[in-house]
Coordinates of C-alpha atoms in Angstrom, one line a residue:
X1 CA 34.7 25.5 -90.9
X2 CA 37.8 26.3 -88.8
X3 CA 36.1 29.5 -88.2
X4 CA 33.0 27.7 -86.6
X5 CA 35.3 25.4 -84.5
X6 CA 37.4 28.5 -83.4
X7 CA 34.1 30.0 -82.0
X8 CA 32.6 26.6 -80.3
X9 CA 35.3 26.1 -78.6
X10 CA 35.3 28.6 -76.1
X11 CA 31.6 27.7 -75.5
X12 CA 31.8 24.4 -74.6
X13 CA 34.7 25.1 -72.3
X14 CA 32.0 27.5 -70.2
X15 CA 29.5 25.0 -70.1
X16 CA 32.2 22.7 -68.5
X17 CA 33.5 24.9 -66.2
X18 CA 30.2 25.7 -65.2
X19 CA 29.3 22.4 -64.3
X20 CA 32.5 21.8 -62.6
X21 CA 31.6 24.7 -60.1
X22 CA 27.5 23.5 -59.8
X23 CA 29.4 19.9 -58.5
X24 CA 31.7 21.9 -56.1
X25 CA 29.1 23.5 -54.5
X26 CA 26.7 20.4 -54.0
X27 CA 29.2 18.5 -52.4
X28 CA 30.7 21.3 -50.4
X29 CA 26.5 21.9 -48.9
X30 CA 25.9 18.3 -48.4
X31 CA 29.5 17.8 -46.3
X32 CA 28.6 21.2 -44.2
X33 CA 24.9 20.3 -43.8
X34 CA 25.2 16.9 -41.8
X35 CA 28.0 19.2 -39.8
X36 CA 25.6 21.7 -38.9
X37 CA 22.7 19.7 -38.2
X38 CA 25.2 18.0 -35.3
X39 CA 26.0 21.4 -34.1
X40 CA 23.0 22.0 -33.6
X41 CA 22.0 18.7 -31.7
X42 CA 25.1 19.3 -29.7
X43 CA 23.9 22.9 -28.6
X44 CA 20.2 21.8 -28.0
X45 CA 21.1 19.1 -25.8
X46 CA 23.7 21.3 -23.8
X47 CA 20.9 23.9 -23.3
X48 CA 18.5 21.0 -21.9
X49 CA 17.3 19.2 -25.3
X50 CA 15.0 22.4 -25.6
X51 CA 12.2 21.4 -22.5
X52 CA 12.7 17.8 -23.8
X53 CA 15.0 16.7 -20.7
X54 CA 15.6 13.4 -20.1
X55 CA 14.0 12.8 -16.2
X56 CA 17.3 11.5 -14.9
X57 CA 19.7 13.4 -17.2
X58 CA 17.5 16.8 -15.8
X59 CA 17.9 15.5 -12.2
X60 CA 21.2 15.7 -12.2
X61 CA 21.7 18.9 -13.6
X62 CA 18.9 20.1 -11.2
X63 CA 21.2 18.7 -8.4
X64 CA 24.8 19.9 -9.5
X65 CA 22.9 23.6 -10.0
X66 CA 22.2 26.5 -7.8
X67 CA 22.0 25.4 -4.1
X68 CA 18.5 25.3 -3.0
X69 CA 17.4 23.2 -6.3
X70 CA 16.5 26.7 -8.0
X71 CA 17.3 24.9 -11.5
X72 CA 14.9 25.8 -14.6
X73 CA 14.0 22.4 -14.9
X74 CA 12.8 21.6 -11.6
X75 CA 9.5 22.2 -13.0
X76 CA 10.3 18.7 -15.3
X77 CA 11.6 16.7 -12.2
X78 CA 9.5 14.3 -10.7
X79 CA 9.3 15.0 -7.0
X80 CA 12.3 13.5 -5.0
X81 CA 14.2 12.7 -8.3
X82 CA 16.9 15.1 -7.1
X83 CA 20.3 13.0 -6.2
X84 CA 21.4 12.9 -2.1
X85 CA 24.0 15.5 -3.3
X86 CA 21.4 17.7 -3.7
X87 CA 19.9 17.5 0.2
X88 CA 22.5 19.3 3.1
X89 CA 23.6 17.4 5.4
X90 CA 21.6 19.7 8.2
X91 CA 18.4 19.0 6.1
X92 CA 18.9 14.8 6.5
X93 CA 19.5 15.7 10.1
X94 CA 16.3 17.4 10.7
X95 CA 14.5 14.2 9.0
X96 CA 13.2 11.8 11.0
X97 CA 15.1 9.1 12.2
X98 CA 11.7 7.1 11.7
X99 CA 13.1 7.2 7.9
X100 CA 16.4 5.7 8.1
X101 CA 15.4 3.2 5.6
X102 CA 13.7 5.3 3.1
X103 CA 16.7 7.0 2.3
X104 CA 17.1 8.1 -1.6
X105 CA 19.3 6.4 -4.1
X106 CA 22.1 8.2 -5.5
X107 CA 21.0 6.7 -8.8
X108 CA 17.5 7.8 -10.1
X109 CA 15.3 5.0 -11.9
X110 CA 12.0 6.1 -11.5
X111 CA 10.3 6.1 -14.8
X112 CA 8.6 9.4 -15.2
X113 CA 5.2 9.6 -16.5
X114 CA 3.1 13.0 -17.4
X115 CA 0.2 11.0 -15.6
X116 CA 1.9 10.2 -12.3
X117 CA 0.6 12.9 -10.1
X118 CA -0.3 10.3 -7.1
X119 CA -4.4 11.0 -7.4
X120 CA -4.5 14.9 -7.2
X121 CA -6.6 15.4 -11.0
X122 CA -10.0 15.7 -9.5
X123 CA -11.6 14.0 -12.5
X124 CA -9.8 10.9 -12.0
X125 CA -12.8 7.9 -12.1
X126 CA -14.1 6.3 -10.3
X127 CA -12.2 8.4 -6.9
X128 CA -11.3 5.7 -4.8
X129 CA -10.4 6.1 -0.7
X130 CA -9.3 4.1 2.0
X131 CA -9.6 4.0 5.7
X132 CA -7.4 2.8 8.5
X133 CA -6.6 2.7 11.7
X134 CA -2.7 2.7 12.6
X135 CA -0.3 3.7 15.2
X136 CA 3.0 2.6 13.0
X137 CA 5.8 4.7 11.1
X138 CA 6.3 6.5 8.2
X139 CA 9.1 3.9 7.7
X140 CA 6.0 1.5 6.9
X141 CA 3.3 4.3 6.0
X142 CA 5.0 6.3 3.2
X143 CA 5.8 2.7 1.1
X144 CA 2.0 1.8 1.9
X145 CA 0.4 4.8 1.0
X146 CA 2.5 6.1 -2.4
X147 CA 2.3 2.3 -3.3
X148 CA -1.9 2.9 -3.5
X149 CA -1.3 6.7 -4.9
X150 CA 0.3 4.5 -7.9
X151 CA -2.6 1.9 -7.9
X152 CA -5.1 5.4 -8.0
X153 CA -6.0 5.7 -4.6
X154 CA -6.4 9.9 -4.4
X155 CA -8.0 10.3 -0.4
X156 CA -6.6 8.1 3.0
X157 CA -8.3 9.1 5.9
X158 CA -6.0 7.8 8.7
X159 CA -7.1 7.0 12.2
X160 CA -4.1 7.5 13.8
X161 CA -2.7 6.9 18.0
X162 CA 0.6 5.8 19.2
X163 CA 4.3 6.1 16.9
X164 CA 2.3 7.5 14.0
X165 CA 0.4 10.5 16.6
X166 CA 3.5 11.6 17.4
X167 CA 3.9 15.1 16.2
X168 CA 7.5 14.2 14.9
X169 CA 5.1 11.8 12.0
X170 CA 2.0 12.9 12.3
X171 CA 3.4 16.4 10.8
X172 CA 4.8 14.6 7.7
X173 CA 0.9 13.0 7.1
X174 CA -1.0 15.8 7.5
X175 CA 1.3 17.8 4.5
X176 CA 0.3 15.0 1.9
X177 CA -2.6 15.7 -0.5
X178 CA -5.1 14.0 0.0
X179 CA -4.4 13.1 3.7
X180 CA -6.7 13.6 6.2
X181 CA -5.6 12.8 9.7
X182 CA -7.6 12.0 12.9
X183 CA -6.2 11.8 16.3
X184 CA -7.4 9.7 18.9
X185 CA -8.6 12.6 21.0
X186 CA -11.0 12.9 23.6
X187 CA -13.7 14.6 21.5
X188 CA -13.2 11.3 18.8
X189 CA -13.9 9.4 21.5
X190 CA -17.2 10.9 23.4
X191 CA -18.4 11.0 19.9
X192 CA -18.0 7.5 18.9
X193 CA -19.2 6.6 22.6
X194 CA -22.9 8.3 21.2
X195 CA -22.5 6.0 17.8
X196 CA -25.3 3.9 16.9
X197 CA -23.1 1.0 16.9
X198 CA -23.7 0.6 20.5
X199 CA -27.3 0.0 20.6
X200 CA -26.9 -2.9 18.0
X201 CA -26.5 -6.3 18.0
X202 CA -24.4 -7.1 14.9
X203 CA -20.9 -5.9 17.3
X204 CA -21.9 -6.7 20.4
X205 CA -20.2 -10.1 20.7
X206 CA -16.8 -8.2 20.3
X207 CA -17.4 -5.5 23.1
X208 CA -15.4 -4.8 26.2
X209 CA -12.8 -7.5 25.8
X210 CA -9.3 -6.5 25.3
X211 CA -6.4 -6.8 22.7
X212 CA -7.9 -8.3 19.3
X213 CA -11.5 -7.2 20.3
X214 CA -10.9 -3.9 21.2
X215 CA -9.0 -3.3 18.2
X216 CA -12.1 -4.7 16.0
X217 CA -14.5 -2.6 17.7
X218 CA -12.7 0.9 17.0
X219 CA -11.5 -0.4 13.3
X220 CA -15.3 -0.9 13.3
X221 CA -16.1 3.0 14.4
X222 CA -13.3 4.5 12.6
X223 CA -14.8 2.9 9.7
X224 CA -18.3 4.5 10.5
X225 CA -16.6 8.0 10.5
X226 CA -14.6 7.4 7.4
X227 CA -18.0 6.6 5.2
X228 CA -19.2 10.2 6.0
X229 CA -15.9 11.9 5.3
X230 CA -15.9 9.7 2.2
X231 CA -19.6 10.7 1.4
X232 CA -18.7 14.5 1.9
X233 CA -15.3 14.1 -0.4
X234 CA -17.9 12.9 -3.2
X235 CA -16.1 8.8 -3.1
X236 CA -17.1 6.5 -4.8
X237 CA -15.6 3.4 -3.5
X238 CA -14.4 3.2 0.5
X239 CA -11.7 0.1 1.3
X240 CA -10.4 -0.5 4.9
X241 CA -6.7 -1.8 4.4
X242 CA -4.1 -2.7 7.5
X243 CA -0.7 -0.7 6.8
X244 CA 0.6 -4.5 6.5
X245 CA -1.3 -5.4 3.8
X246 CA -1.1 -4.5 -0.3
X247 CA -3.8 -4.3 -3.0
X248 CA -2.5 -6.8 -5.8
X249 CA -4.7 -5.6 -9.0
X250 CA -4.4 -8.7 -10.9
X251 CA -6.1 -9.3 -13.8
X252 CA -6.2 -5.7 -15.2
X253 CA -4.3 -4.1 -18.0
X254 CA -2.7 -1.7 -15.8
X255 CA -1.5 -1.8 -12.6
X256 CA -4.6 -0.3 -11.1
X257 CA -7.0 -0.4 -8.6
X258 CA -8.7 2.3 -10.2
X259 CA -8.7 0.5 -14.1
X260 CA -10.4 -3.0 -12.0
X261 CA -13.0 -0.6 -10.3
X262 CA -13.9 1.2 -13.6
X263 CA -14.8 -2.5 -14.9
X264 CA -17.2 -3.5 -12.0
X265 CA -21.1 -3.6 -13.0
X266 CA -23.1 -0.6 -11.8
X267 CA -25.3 -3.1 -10.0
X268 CA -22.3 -4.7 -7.6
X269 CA -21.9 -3.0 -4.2
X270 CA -19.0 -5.0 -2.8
X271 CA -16.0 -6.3 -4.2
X272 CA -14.5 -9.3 -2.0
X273 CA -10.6 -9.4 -2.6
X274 CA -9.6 -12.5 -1.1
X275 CA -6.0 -12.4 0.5
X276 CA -2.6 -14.1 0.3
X277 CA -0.3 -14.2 3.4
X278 CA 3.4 -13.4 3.0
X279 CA 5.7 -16.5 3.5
X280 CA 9.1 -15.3 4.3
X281 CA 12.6 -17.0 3.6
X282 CA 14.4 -15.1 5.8
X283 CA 14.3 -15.0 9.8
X284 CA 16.4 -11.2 9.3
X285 CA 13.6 -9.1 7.5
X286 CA 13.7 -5.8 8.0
X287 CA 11.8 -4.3 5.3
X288 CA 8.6 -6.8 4.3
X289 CA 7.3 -4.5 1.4
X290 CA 10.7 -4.9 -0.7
X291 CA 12.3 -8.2 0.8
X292 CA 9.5 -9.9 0.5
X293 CA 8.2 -11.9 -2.8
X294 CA 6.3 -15.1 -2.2
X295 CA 3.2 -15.6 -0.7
X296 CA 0.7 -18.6 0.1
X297 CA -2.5 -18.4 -2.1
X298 CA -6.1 -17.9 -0.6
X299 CA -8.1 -21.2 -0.6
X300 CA -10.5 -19.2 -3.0
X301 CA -7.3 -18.9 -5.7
X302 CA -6.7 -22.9 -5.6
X303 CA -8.3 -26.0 -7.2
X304 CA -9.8 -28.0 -4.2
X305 CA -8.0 -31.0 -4.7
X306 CA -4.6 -28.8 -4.4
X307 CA -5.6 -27.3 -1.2
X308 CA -6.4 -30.3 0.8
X309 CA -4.3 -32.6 -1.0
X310 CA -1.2 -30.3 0.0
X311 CA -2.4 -29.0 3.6
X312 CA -0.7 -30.6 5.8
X313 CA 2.8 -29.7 3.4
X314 CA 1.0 -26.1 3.6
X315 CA 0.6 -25.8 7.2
X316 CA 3.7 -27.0 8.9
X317 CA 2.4 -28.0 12.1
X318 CA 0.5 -24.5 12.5
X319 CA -3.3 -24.5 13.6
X320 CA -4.3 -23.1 10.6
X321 CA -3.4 -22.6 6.5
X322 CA -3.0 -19.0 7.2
X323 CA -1.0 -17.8 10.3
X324 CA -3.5 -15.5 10.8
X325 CA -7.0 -14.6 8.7
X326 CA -8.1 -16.0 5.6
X327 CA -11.1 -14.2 4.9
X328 CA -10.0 -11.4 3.1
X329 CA -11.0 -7.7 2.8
X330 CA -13.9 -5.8 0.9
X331 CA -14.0 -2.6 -0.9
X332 CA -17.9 -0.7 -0.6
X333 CA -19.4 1.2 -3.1
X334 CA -19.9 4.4 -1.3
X335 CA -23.8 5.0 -1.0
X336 CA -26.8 5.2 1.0
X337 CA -27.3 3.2 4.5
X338 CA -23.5 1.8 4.2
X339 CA -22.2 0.7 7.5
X340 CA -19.1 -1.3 8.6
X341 CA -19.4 -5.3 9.5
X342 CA -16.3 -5.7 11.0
X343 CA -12.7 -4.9 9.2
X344 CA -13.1 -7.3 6.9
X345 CA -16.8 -6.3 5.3
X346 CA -19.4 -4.0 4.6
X347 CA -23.3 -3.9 5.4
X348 CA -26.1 -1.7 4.4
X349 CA -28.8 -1.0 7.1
X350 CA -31.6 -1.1 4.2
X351 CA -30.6 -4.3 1.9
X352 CA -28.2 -7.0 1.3
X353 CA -24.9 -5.9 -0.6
X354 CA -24.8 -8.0 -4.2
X355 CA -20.9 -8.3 -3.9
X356 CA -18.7 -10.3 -6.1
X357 CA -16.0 -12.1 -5.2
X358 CA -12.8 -11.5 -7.4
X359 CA -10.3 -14.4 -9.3
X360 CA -7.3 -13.2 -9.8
X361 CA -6.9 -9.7 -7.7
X362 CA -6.0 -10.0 -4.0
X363 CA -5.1 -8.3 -0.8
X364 CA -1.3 -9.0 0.2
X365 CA -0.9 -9.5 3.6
X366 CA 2.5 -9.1 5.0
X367 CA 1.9 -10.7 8.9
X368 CA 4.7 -11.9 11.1
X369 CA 7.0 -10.9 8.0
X370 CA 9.5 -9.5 10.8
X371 CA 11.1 -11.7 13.8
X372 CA 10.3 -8.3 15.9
X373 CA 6.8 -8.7 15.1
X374 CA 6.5 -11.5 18.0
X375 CA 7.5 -8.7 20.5
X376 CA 5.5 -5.8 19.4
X377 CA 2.2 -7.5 19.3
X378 CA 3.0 -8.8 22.7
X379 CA 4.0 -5.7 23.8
X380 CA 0.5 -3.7 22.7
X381 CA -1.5 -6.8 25.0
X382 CA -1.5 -6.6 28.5
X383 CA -3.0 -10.2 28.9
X384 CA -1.4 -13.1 30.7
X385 CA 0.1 -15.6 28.4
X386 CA -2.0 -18.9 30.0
X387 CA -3.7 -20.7 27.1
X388 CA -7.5 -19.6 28.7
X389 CA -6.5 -15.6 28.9
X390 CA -5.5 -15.3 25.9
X391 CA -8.1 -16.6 24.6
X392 CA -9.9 -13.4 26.0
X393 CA -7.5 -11.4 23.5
X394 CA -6.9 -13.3 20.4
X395 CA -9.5 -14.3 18.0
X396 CA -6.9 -16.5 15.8
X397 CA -5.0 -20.1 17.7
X398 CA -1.5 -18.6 16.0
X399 CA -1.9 -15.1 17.4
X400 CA -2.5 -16.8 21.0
X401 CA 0.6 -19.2 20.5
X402 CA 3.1 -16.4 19.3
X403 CA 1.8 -14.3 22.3
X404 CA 2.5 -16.9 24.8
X405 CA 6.0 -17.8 23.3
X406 CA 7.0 -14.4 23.2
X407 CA 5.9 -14.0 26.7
X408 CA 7.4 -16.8 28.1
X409 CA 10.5 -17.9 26.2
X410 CA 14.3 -16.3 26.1
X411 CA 15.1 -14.5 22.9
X412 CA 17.1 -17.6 21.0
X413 CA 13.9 -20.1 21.7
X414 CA 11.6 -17.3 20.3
X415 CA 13.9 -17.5 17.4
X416 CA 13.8 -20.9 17.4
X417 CA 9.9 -21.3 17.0
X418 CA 9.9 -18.0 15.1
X419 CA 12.2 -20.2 12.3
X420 CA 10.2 -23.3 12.8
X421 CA 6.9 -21.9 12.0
X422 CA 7.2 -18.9 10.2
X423 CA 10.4 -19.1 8.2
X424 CA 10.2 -21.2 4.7
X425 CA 13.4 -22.6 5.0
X426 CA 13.2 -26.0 3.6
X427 CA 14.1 -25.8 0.0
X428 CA 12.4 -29.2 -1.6
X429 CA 8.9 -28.0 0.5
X430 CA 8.7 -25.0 -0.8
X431 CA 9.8 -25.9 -4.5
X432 CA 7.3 -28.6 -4.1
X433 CA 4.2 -26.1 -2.9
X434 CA 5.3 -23.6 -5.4
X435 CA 5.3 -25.7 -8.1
X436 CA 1.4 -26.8 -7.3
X437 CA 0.9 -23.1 -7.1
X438 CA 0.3 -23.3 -3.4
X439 CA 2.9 -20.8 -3.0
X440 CA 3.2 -18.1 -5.4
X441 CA 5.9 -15.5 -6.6
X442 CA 4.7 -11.7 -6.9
X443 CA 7.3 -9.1 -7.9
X444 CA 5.5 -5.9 -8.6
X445 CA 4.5 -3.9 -5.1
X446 CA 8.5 -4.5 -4.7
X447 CA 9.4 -3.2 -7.8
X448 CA 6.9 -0.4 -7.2
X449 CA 8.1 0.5 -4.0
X450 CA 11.9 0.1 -4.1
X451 CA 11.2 2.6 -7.5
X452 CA 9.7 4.7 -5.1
X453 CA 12.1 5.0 -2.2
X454 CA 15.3 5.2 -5.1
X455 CA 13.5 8.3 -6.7
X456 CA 13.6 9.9 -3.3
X457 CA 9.7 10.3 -3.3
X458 CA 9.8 9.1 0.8
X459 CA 12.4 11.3 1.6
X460 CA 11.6 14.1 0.1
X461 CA 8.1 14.4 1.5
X462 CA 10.1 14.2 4.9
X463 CA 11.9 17.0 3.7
X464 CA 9.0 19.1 2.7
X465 CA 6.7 18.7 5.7
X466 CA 9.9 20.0 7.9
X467 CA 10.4 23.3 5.5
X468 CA 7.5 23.8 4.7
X469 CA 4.7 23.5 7.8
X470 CA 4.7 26.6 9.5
X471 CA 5.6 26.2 13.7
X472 CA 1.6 27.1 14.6
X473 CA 0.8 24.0 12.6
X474 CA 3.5 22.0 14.1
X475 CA 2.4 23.4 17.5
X476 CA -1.1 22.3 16.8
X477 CA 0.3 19.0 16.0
X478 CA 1.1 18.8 19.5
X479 CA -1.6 20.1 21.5
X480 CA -3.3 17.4 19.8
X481 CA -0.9 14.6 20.6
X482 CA -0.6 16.0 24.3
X483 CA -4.2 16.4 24.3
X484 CA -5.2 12.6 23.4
X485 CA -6.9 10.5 25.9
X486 CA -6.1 7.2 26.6
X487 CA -6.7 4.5 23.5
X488 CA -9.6 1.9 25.2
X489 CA -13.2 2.5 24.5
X490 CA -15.9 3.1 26.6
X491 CA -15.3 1.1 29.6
X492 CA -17.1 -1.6 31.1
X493 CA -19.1 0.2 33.6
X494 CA -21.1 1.7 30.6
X495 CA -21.8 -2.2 29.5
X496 CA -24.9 -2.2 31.6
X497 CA -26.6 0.5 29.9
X498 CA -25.2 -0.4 26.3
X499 CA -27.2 -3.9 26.4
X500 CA -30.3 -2.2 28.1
X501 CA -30.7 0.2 24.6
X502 CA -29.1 -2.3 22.2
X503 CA -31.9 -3.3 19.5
X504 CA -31.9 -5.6 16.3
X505 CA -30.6 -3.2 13.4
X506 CA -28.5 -4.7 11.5
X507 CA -28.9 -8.2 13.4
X508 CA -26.3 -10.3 10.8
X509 CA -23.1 -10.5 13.1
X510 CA -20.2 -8.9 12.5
X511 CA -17.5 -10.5 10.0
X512 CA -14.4 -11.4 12.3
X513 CA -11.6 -12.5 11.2
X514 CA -11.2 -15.7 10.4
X515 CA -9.1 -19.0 9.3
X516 CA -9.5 -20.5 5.9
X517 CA -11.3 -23.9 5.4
X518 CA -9.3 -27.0 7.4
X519 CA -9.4 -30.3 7.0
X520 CA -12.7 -30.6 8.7
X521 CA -14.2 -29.3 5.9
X522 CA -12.7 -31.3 3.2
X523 CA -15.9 -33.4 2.8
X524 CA -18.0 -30.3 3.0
X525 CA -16.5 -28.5 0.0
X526 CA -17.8 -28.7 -3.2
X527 CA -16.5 -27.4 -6.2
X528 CA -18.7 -24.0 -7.3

């Protein structure tokens, strides 16, 4: 029996020690495997989180690397993301002084989406493009334009003449995909003098006046032109915006123009978006599209009762609800026979459009949103400011009082009048109208755009039109600015013969711009 024990012992001292060494070696793998696994994490995200870069995180490493922006993971950087220490100095001074105010943030916040290529994917539905006629900055141009690349606008075809003809702008426009850019030259004009337009009756109340009229007329023709190169670019919907005025896609899941399109009946040919007018707080603006948040809501947004009940509160002494129009603007199913009916519609030479009118969705309009604003309309009218002239230029009572005061009065009374009828400044009125939704708070083109100008999108298309167009282009650029005529339309000597050929195509009139519903018409309104 001792002799048994003698032999087991050794046995079960084995087995122990065995075990003793199986523990060992568990714990020693699971303390070394949580160490490696960090080691590893630590190495990955040093080397760039293995093409998994966070946008800002790479947009810094892209600007601290090799001068030039030559970084590996530029490729992952949405354009302009790169910080300001990124850009020379030299480079900032060959940019535009046009951009002061688009400079980039030294802080990136753009969110970065795969899907954020600004329109360029060709099978993008349904391919939406707009049409206008402009002679402003890129300080106002580039915010209006990326702003509707986001909404899913892919093709602008830009009438331009004035600041934005200038080769020093007109450069930066013409590099942008999906850009197309037409000068005011004399060949644009001997061709819209031969336009059918001329021998109709549905514009002929607005030709050969000046200012306002004149304006309408070649919106009207531009807009002629643009539904053929819209036709030819294989559109399918054509909208004529101001650069002072926002598409607010309300009502759709996404931010987008393009979703609220998708969603329209095949049958529908126009899509009325009725528009809100910008009601600044300030009398020191300086940049509308991110200063400015509330607006007054379109008679067609409001109960009827809440309209006239609260118009006189809503007016302030001002001829109308709306300093200036209140009829909104149209977007056109691109098609067959489509013609412009002024700047705010569109017509068909064979049939009635079946348009629909939307209930939520609008057109922002940002007007007199800057104190300058009084002096640069003035300054583009050359009529006299006596209450009959200017009744020659204006089609709107405001536009003919704030031509006259900025005319006639020193720059403190314009102030003065500008803060008196423009500027909200009373706090319990406007707490009052926004609370019966009269006035209204919208955040989103301003968060849009501010996004924008911070990720250095602005800037950096500055940037890239002055590396990147070659000096015959920018020469050509010229000759074409140099080469321009002057801006009026046929002139009145040619009235004569105009009348003489005009005929009844298209006999409903032209849609001017006009006021919302006053108090006149309180007894006429009925609820839909």
């Amino acid at each position: 029996m001792k002799s048994m024990q003698h032999h087991r012992a050794p046995l079960i001292s084995s087995s122990s020690s065995q075990s003793n060494s199986f523990i060992t070696r568990l714990l020693l793998l699971l303390t070394l495997l949580p160490v490696s696994l960090a080691c590893l994490a630590f190495i990955l995200q040093w080397r760039g989180g293995g093409g998994l870069a966070d946008p800002a995180s790479a947009s810094v490493i892209s600007s601290t690397s090799v001068p030039g922006g030559n970084s590996d993971l530029n490729h992952e950087v949405f354009p302009g993301m790169e910080t300001v220490s990124s850009v020379s100095p030299k480079a900032h001074q060959s940019s535009s002084s046009d951009c002061s105010n688009l400079a980039r943030s030294s802080s990136p916040s753009f969110p970065y989406y795969g899907d954020w290529n600004f329109g360029v994917d060709s099978n993008l539905k349904p391919k939406i493009c707009i049409t206008t006629s402009t002679s402003a900055g890129l300080d106002q141009i580039l915010p209006w334009m990326f702003y509707h690349k986001v909404l899913g606008v892919s093709t602008f075809f830009l009438f331009v003449e004035g600041k934005a003809a200038t080769p020093t702008i007109s450069k930066v426009l013409e590099s942008i995909p999906g850009v197309k850019v037409i000068y005011r030259t004399k060949d644009l004009e001997e061709k819209q003098a031969k336009s059918r337009i001329w021998n109709e009756t549905w514009l002929s109340s607005f030709f050969y006046k000046p200012c306002n009229y004149e304006l309408f007329v070649k919106q009207s023709l531009n807009m002629e032109m643009a539904i053929v190169m819209a036709r030819e670019a294989g559109m399918d919907w054509i909208l004529h915006l101001d650069t002072d005025e926002l598409i607010y896609p309300a009502g759709t899941r996404e931010h987008s123009l393009r979703r609220l399109l998708l969603d329209v009946p095949p049958n529908v040919d126009m899509v009325i978006f009725p528009n809100y007018e910008s009601s600044v707080e300030r009398d020191d603006i300086k940049d509308p599209f991110t200063e400015v948040s509330m607006f007054k809501k379109n008679y067609d947004h409001l109960p009827k009762d809440t309209y006239f009940g609260m118009y006189k509160e809503a007016t302030r002494n001002n001829p109308n609800y709306f300093l200036t129009y209140g009829n909104g603007k149209s977007v056109a199913r691109v098609q067959d026979h489509l013609r412009p009916n002024g700047a705010h519609r569109w017509h068909n030479y064979m049939k009635t459009p079946n348009e629909i009118k939307l209930e939520e969705a609008a057109v922002l309009h940002y007007t007199y949103a800057k104190f300058s604003d009084l002096t640069s309309r003035r300054d583009r009218c050359g009529c006299k400011p006596t209450k009959e002239d200017v009744k020659r230029c204006f089609m709107l009572d405001f536009d003919r009082s704030a031509f006259i005061i900025a005319s006639t009065a020193t720059e403190e009374e314009m102030l003065s009048w500008y803060r008196e009828h423009v500027v909200w400044g009373d706090k319990e009125v406007k707490t009052k109208l926004l609370r019966k939704g009269i006035l209204t708070r919208i955040y989103s083109p301003m968060v849009v755009i501010q996004a924008l100008k911070e990720s250095g999108v602005f800037s950096s298309v500055v940037l890239s039109a002055s590396t990147n167009l070659s000096k015959k282009k920018f020469l050509a650029s010229m000759h074409k600015s140099n080469s321009s005529s002057s801006d009026s339309l046929p002139s009145k000597d040619k009235e004569s013969q105009g009348i003489s050929a005009r005929h009844l195509l298209g006999a409903e009139s032209a849609v001017p711009p006009l006021s919302p519903p006053g108090m006149e018409h309180a007894g006429l309104v009925t609820e839909d």
